Coordinates of C-alpha atoms in Angstrom, one line a residue:
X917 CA -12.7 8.3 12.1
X918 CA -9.2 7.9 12.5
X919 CA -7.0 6.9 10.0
X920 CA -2.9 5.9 10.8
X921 CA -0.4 3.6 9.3
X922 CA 3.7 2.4 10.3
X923 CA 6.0 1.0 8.7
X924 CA 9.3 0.4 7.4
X925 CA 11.2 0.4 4.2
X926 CA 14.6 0.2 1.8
X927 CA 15.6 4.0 3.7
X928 CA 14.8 3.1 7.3
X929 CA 15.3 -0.4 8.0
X930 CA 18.4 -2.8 6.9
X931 CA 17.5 -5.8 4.5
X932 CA 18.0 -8.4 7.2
X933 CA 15.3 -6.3 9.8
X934 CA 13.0 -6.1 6.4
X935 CA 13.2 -9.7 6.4
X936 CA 11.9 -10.6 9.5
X937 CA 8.5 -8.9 8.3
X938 CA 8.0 -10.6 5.3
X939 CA 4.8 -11.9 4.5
X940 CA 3.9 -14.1 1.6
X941 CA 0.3 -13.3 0.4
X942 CA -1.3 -16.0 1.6
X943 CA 0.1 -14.9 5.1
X944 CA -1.7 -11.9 4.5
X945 CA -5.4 -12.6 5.9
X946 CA -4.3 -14.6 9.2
X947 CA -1.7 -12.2 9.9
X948 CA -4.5 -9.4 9.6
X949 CA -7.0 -11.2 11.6
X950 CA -4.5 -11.6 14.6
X951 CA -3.7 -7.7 14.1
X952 CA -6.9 -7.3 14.5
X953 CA -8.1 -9.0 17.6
X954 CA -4.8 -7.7 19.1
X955 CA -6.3 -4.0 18.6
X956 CA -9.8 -2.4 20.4
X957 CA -13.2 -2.4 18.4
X958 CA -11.0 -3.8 15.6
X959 CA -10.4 -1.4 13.2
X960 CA -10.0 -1.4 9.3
X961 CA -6.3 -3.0 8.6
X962 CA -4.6 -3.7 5.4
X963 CA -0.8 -5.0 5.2
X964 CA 1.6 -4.2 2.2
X965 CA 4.2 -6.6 2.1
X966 CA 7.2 -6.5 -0.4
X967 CA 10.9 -6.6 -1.0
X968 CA 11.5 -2.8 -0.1
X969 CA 8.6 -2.3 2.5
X970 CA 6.4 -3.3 5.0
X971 CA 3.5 -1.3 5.7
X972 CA -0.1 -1.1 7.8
X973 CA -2.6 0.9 7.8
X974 CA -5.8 1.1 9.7
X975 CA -8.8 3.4 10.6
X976 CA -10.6 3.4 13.6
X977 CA -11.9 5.5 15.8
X978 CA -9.2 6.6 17.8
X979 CA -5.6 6.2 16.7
X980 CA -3.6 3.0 17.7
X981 CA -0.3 3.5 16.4
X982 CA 1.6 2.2 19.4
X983 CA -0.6 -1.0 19.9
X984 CA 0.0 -1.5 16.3
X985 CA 3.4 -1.0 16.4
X986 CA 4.1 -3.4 19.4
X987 CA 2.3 -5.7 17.7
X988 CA 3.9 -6.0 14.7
X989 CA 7.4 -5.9 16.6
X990 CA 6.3 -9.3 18.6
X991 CA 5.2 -10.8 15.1
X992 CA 8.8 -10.5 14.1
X993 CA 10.5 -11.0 17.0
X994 CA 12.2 -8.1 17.8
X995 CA 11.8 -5.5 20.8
X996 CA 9.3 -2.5 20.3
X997 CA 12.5 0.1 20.6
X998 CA 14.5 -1.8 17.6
X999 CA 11.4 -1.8 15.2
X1000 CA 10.6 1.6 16.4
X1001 CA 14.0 2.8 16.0
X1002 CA 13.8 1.8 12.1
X1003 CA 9.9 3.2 12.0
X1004 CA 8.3 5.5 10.7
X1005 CA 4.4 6.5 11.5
X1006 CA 1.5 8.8 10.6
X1007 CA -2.0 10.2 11.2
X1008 CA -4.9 11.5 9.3
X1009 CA -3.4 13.3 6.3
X1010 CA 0.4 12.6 6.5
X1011 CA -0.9 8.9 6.3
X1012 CA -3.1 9.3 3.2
X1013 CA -0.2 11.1 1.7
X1014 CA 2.0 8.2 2.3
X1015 CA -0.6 6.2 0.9
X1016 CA -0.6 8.3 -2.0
X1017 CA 3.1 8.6 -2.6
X1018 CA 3.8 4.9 -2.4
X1019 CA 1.0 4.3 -5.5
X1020 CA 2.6 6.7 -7.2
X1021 CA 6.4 5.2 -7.1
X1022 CA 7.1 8.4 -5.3
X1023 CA 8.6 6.8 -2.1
X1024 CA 10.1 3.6 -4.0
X1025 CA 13.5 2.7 -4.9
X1026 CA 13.4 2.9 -8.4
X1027 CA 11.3 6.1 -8.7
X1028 CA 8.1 6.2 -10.5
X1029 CA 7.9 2.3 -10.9
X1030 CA 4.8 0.6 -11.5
X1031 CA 5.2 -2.7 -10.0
X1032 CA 4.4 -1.5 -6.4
X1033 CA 0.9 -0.2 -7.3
X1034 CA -0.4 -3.7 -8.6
X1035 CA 1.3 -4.9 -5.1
X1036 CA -1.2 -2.5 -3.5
X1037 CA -3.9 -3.8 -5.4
X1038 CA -2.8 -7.4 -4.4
X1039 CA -3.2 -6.5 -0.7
X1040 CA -6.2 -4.6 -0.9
X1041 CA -7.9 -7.7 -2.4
X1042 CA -6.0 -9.9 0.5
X1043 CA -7.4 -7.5 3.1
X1044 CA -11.3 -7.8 1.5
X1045 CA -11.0 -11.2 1.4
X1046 CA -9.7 -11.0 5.3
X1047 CA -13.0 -8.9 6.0
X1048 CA -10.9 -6.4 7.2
X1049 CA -11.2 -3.3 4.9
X1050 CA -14.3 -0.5 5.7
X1051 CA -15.7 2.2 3.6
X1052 CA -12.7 4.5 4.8
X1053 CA -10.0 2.2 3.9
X1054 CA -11.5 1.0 0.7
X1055 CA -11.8 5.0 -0.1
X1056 CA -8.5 5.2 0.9
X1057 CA -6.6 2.8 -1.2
X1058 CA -9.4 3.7 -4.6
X1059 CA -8.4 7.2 -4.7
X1060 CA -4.4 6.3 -4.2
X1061 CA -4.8 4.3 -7.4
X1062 CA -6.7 7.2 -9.3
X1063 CA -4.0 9.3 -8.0
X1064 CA -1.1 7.0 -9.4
X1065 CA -3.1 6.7 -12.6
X1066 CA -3.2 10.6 -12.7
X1067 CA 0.7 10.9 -11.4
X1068 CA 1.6 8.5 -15.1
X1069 CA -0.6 10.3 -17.7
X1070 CA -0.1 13.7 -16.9
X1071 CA 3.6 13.5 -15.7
X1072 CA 6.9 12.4 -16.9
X1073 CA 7.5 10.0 -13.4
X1074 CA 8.5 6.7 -15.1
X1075 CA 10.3 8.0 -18.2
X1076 CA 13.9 6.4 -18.7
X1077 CA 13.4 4.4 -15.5
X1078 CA 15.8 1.7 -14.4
X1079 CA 14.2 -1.2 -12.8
X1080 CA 15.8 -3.3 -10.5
X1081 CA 16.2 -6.3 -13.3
X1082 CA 17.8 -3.7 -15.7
X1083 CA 20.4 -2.4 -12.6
X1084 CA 21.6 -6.1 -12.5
X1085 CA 21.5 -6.7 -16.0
X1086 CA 24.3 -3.3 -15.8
X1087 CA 26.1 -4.9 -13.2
X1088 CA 26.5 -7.9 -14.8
X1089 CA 27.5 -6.1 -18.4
X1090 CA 30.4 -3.9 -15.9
X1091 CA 31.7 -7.9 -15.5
X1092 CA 31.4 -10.0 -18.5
X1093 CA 32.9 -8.7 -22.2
X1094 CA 30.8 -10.7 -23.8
X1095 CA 26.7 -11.3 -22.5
X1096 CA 26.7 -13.8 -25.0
X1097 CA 29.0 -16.4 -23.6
X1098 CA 27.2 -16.2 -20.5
X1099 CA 24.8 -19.2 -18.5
X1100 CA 22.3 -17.8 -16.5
X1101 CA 20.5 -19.7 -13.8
X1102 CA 17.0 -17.9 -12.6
X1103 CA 16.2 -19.2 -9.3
X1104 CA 12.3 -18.7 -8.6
X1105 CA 9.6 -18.3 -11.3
X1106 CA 7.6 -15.3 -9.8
X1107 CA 7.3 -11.5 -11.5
X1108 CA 10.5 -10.3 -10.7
X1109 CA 12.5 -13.2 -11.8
X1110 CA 9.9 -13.1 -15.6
X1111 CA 11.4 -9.4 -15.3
X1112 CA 15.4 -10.6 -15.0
X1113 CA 14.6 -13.2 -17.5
X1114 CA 13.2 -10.7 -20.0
X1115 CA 15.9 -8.5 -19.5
X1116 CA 18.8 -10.5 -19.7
X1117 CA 17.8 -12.9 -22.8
X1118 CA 17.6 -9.0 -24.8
X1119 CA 21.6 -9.6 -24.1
X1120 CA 21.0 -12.8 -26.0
X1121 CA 22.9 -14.9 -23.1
X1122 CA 24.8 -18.7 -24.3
X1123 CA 22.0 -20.2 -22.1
X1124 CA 19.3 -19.6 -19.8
X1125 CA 17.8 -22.3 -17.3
X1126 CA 15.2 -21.8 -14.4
X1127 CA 15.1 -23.6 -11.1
X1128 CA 12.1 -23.4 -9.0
X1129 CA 10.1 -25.5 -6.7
X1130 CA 7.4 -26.6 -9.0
X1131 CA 8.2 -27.8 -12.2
X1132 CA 5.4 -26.7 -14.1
X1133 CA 5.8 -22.8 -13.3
X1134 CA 9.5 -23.1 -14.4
X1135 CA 8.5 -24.7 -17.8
X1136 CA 6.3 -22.1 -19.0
X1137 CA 8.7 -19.4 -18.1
X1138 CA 11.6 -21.2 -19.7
X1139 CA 9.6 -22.0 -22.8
X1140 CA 9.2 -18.0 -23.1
X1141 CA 13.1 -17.8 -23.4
X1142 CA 14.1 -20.8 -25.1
X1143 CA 15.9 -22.2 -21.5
X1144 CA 15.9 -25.7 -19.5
X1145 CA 14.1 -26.2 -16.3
X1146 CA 15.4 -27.8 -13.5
X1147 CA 14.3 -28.8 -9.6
X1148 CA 15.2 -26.5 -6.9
X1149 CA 16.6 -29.8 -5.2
X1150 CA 19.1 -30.0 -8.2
X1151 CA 20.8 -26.6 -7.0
X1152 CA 23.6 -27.7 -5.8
X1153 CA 24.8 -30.4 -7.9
X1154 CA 24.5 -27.5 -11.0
X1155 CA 25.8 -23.9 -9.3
X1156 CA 29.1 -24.5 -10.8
X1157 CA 27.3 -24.4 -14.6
X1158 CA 26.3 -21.1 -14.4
X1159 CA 27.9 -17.4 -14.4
X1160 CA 25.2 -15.5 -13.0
X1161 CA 22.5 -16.4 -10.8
X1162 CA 19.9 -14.4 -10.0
X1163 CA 17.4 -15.3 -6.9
X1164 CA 13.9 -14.6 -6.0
X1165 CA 12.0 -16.9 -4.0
X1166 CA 9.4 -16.8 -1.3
X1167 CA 11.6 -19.1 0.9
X1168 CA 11.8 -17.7 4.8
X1169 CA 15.2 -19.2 4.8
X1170 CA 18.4 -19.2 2.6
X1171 CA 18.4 -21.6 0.0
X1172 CA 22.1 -21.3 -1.4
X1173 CA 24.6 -21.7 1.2
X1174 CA 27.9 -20.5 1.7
X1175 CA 29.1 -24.6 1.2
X1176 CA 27.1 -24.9 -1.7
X1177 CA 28.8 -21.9 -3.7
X1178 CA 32.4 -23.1 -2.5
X1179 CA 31.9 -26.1 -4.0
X1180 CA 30.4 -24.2 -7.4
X1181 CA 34.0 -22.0 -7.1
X1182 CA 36.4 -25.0 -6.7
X1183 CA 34.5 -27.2 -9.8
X1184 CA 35.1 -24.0 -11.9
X1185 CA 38.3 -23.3 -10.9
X1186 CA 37.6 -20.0 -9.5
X1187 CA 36.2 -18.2 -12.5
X1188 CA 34.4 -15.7 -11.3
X1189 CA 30.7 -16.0 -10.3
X1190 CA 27.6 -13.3 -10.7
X1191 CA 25.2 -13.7 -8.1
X1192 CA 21.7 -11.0 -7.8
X1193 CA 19.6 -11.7 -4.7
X1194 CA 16.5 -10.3 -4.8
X1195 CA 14.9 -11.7 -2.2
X1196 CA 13.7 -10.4 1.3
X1197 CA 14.2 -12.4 3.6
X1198 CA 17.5 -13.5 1.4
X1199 CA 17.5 -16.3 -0.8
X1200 CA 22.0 -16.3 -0.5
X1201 CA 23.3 -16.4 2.8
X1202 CA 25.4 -13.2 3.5
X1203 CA 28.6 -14.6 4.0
X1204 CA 28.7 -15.7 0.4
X1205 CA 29.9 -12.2 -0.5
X1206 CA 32.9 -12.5 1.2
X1207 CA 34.2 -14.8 -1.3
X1208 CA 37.0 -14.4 -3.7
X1209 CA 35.4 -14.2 -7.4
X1210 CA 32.2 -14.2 -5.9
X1211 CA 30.2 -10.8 -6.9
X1212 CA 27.0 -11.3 -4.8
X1213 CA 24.3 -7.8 -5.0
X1214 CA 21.2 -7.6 -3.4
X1215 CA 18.3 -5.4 -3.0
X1216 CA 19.8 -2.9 -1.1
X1217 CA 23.0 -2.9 -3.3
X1218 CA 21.1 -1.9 -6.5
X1219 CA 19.9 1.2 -5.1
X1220 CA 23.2 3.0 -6.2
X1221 CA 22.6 2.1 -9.9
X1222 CA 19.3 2.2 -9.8
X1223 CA 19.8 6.3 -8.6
X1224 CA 21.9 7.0 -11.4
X1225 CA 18.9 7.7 -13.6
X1226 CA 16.9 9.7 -10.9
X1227 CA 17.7 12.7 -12.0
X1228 CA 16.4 12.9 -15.2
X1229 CA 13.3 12.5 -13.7
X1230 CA 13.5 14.6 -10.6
X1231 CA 11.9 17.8 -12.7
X1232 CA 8.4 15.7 -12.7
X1233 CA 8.6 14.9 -8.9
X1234 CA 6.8 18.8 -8.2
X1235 CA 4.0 17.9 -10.6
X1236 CA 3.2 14.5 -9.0
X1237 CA 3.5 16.0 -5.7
X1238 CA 1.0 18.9 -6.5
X1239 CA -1.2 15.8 -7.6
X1240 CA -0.7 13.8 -4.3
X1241 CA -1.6 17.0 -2.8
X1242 CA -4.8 17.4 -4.0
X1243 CA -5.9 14.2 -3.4
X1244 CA -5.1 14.0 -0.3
X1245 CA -7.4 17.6 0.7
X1246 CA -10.2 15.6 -1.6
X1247 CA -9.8 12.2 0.7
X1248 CA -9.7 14.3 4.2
X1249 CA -12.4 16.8 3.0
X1250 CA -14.4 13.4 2.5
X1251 CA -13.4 11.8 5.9
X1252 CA -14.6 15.0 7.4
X1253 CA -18.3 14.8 5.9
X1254 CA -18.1 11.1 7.2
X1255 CA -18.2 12.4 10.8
X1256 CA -21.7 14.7 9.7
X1257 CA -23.4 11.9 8.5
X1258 CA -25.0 10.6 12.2
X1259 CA -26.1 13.9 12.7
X1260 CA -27.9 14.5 9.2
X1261 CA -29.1 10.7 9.7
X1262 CA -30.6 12.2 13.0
X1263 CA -31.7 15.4 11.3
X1264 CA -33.7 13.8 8.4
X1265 CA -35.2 11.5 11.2
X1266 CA -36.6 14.2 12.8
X1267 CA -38.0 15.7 10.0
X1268 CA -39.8 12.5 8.4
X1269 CA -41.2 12.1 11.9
X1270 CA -42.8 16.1 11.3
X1271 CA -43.8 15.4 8.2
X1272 CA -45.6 12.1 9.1
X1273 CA -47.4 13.1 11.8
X1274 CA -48.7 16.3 9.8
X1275 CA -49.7 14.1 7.0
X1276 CA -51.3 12.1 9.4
X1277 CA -53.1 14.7 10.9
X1278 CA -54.2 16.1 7.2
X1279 CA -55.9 13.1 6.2
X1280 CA -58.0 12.4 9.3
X1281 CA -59.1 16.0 8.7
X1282 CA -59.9 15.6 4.6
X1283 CA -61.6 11.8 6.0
X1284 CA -64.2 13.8 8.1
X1285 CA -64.7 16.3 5.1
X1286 CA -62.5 19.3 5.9
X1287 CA -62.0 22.1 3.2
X1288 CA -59.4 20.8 1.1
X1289 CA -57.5 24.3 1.5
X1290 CA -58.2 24.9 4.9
X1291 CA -56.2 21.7 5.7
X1292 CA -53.2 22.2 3.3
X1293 CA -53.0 25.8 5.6
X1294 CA -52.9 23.8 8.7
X1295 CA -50.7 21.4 7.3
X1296 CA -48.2 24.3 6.5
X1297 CA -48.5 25.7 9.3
X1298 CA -47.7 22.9 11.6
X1299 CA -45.0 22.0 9.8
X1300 CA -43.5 25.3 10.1
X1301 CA -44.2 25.5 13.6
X1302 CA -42.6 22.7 14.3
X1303 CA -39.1 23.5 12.3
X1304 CA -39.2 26.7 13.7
X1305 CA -40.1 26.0 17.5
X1306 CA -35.9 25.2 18.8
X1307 CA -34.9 28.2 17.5
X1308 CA -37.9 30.3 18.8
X1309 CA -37.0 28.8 22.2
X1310 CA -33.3 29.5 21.9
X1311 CA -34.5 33.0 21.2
X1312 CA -36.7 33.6 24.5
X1313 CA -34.0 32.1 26.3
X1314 CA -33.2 33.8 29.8
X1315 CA -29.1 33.2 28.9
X1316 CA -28.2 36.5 27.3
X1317 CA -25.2 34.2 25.8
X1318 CA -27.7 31.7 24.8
X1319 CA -29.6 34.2 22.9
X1320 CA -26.6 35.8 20.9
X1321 CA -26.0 32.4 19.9
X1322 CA -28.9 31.4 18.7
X1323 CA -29.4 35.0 17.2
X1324 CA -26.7 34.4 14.5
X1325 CA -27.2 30.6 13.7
X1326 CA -31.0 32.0 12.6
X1327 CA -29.6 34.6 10.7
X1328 CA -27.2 31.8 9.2
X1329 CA -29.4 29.0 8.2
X1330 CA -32.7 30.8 7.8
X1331 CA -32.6 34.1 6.7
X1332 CA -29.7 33.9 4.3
X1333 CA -30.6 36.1 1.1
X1334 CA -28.6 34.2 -1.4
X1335 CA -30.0 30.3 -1.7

């Protein structure tokens, strides 16, 4: 069984190419279905989607990697040679160690994070529920999670870590004196905007409101905080309220335009305007940056704070690695036994057919009153006989090549002195 996965991520690929292989996780399933029907004998697949890094990976029985990877390239709509350019694939072991890596927060921006490994869990569910996860995938994806558990509780990975909401929480101190004369707007009501929100009312801001799509989300996360709710649809009438705005929405398209924040600038008289966009595909059109008094970060942006803390941490990498490694040697040592198991199913066949027919054999004999011993001998020695007979063939064998061979796989399964 083959095992290989693709991708691209926050080092390889720009944020606007990272965009264009989004997927939402209800996309998840139909995307993997079409992956699959794409592919010969469709193989095992499971898709990791988020803001930093699209991933498959799939088992087969041959490798597929450049199938896969035209096919994902046509489901965004780029050439093969762009996406490829930006790519990165593996096989066998460098794959599970990916695997492994990622659930660790090894390979993610903010190193040692936790939120990508309850991602991974999210997309291992989708790909269940999709129909498209085997036994080698499923072991796959359980033993990266007993590795990232390991990876936390015996190493010092995620101490003093600076998340994403904390970077922009930085960014926004380096601008405003005073936190507490600041109006926030939230834009989204998913986990990384509860995140922002937790980490900017600690700053005790002068208010907090939350705009999303669905009222009822926004209320309870505004509740938490003390802050008003509003309609997405209201966004534009309200920009010029707020100081800092920090967006993260499932939206395939922009929702604040370049017009929309001009207007904001002009009703507040160009005071200057804090803008986080967390999105992938982005939630602020690019061109917003561009603007006088207009500080707009994204994704891609943070990474520079977010590195500032790495290298406290840095001294734990060699232990988690050590980890990954051996989980990786248990997970391939396993795959191997996988591609016994049709011979010992053969094997075991073979010998429940012997034994049957012996048994068989010994009971028509006991039936017609044989000597009770004299068939347990016959028994015994029919079995033996019959475990015994390839070998003993191999060994009269004319083929003087054929004879050494057989010769020392005797002397290797049967007459071994240590058992």
């Amino acid at each position: 069984m083959a095992v290989w996965a693709l991708g691209i991520n926050h080092t390889t690929a720009p944020l606007d190419l990272r965009g264009r292989f989004a997927f939402a996780i209800d996309q998840v399933e139909p995307t993997l279905r079409a992956l699959r029907d794409s592919l010969s004998r469709q193989p095992e697949a499971a898709l990791i989607s988020t803001c930093n890094r699209t991933e498959i990976y799939c088992a087969g029985e041959k490798p597929q990697l450049e199938h896969t990877l035209d096919w994902l390239a046509q489901s965004g709509g780029v050439s093969s040679s762009l996406l490829r350019a930006h790519a990165y694939t593996m096989e066998d072991s460098l794959a599970a160690r990916h695997a492994f890596r990622v659930a660790s927060g090894l390979d993610s921006m903010v190193l040692g994070e936790p939120q990508i490994l309850g991602q991974i869990k999210d997309a291992v569910r989708a790909a269940e529920a999709a129909g498209a996860l085997g036994t080698t995938l499923s072991q796959l994806f359980q033993r990266s999670f007993a590795v990232a558990k390991e990876v936390r509780t015996s190493t010092e990975i995620g101490a003093h870590s600076i998340s994403m909401a904390a970077a922009a929480v930085r960014l926004a101190g380096q601008l405003f004196e005073d936190m507490g004369q600041v109006k926030i707007l939230f834009v989204g009501a998913g986990e990384m905007i509860e995140l922002c929100a937790t980490h900017f009312a600690a700053k005790n801001p002068k208010s907090l409101a939350i705009a999303n799509r669905t009222l009822e989300r926004g209320e309870k996360l505004a509740s938490r905080f003390g802050g008003e709710v509003m309609r997405l649809g209201d966004l534009p009438d309200r920009l010029h309220e707020f100081d800092a705005v920090v967006s993260c929405t499932a939206s395939t398209l922009p929702i604040i335009g370049l017009g929309a924040v001009e207007r904001a600038l002009k009703r507040r008289k160009h005071r200057p305007m804090f803008m986080v966009d967390l999105a992938v595909p982005r939630d602020i059109e690019i061109e917003v940056k561009a603007l006088e008094d207009i500080y707009l970060y994204t994704v891609d942006d943070l990474a520079g704070v977010v590195q500032t803390a790495q290298a406290s941490r840095q001294a734990a990498v060699a232990q988690a690695e050590a980890i990954v490694d051996a989980g990786v040697q248990s997970f391939m040592h396993w795959v191997d036994q996988r591609g016994s198991v049709p011979l010992i199913q053969q094997l075991n066949a073979q010998a429940d057919e012997w034994r049957a027919a012996e048994i068989g054999r010994a009971r028509k004999l006991l039936a017609k009153g044989e000597d009770v011993e004299a068939v347990l001998e016959a028994l015994s020695k029919g079995l033996t006989q019959k475990m015994l007979h390839g070998a003993m063939a191999e060994l009269r064998a004319g083929d003087t090549e054929a004879r050494e061979r057989a010769s020392s796989a005797i002397q290797h399964f049967f007459l071994r002195k240590e058992r």
